[in-house]
CSV table of C-alpha atoms in Angstrom, one decimal:
chain,number,residue,atom,x,y,z
A,1,UNK,CA,123.3,72.0,151.5
A,2,UNK,CA,122.8,72.3,155.2
A,3,UNK,CA,119.9,70.6,157.1
A,4,UNK,CA,117.0,72.8,158.1
A,5,UNK,CA,116.8,73.7,161.8
A,6,UNK,CA,114.3,71.9,164.0
A,7,UNK,CA,111.1,74.0,164.6
A,8,UNK,CA,110.7,75.3,168.1
A,9,UNK,CA,107.3,75.7,169.8
A,10,UNK,CA,106.0,79.0,171.2
A,11,UNK,CA,106.4,81.4,168.3
A,12,UNK,CA,104.0,83.5,166.3
A,13,UNK,CA,103.8,84.1,162.6
A,14,UNK,CA,103.5,87.8,163.4
A,15,UNK,CA,107.1,87.8,164.5
A,16,UNK,CA,107.9,87.9,160.7
A,17,UNK,CA,106.5,91.5,160.6
A,18,UNK,CA,109.7,93.0,162.0
A,19,UNK,CA,111.6,91.5,159.1
A,20,UNK,CA,109.2,92.1,156.2
A,21,UNK,CA,107.0,95.0,155.2
A,22,UNK,CA,103.8,93.5,153.9
A,23,UNK,CA,100.1,94.3,154.2
A,24,UNK,CA,97.9,91.9,156.1
A,25,UNK,CA,96.9,90.3,152.8
A,26,UNK,CA,100.5,90.2,151.6
A,27,UNK,CA,101.6,88.5,154.8
A,28,UNK,CA,98.9,85.8,154.4
A,29,UNK,CA,100.1,85.1,150.9
A,30,UNK,CA,103.7,85.1,152.0
A,31,UNK,CA,103.0,82.6,154.8
A,32,UNK,CA,101.0,80.4,152.3
A,33,UNK,CA,104.1,80.2,150.0
A,34,UNK,CA,106.3,79.3,153.0
A,35,UNK,CA,103.9,76.6,154.1
A,36,UNK,CA,103.6,75.0,150.7
A,37,UNK,CA,107.4,74.8,150.4
A,38,UNK,CA,107.3,72.1,153.1
A,39,UNK,CA,104.8,69.9,151.3
A,40,UNK,CA,106.7,67.5,149.1
A,41,UNK,CA,105.4,66.1,145.9
A,42,UNK,CA,102.7,68.8,145.3
A,43,UNK,CA,102.6,71.9,143.1
A,44,UNK,CA,103.9,75.0,144.9
A,45,UNK,CA,103.0,78.6,144.5
A,46,UNK,CA,105.7,80.9,143.2
A,47,UNK,CA,106.8,83.8,145.3
A,48,UNK,CA,106.6,86.7,142.8
A,49,UNK,CA,107.7,90.1,144.2
A,50,UNK,CA,107.1,93.2,142.1
A,51,UNK,CA,107.6,96.9,142.9
A,52,UNK,CA,109.9,99.8,142.5
A,53,UNK,CA,113.4,99.9,143.7
A,54,UNK,CA,113.7,100.2,147.4
A,55,UNK,CA,110.5,98.4,148.3
A,56,UNK,CA,112.3,95.5,150.1
A,57,UNK,CA,111.8,92.8,147.4
A,58,UNK,CA,115.3,91.4,148.0
A,59,UNK,CA,114.9,91.5,151.8
A,60,UNK,CA,111.6,89.5,151.6
A,61,UNK,CA,113.3,87.1,149.2
A,62,UNK,CA,116.2,86.6,151.6
A,63,UNK,CA,113.9,86.1,154.6
A,64,UNK,CA,111.9,83.4,152.6
A,65,UNK,CA,115.1,81.7,151.5
A,66,UNK,CA,116.5,81.6,155.0
A,67,UNK,CA,113.3,80.1,156.3
A,68,UNK,CA,112.8,77.3,153.7
A,69,UNK,CA,116.2,76.7,152.0
A,70,UNK,CA,119.4,76.1,154.0
A,71,UNK,CA,121.6,76.9,150.9
A,72,UNK,CA,124.4,79.4,151.5
A,73,UNK,CA,123.6,81.7,148.5
A,74,UNK,CA,120.6,83.9,149.3
A,75,UNK,CA,119.8,85.5,146.0
A,76,UNK,CA,120.9,85.3,142.4
A,77,UNK,CA,120.2,87.6,139.4
A,78,UNK,CA,117.8,86.3,136.8
A,79,UNK,CA,119.5,84.6,133.8
A,80,UNK,CA,119.0,86.5,130.5
A,81,UNK,CA,118.0,84.3,127.6
């Protein structure tokens, strides 16, 4: 695990729009999931991405992971039971 980078002042949440393709409502929910990830000891919403192939689910997942988790592995396939 690597440490998270220190936040820098002067940005805008709208800067995420060039990396993810979400509606205004989707962006609000995405940001809420990101913010809750930084609140320790509380229940967290789950980022659930659904859609057909090619709708950028993996890209959005990678962006979220890069923002909240400094681990080197960005995505993993679901484990089959």
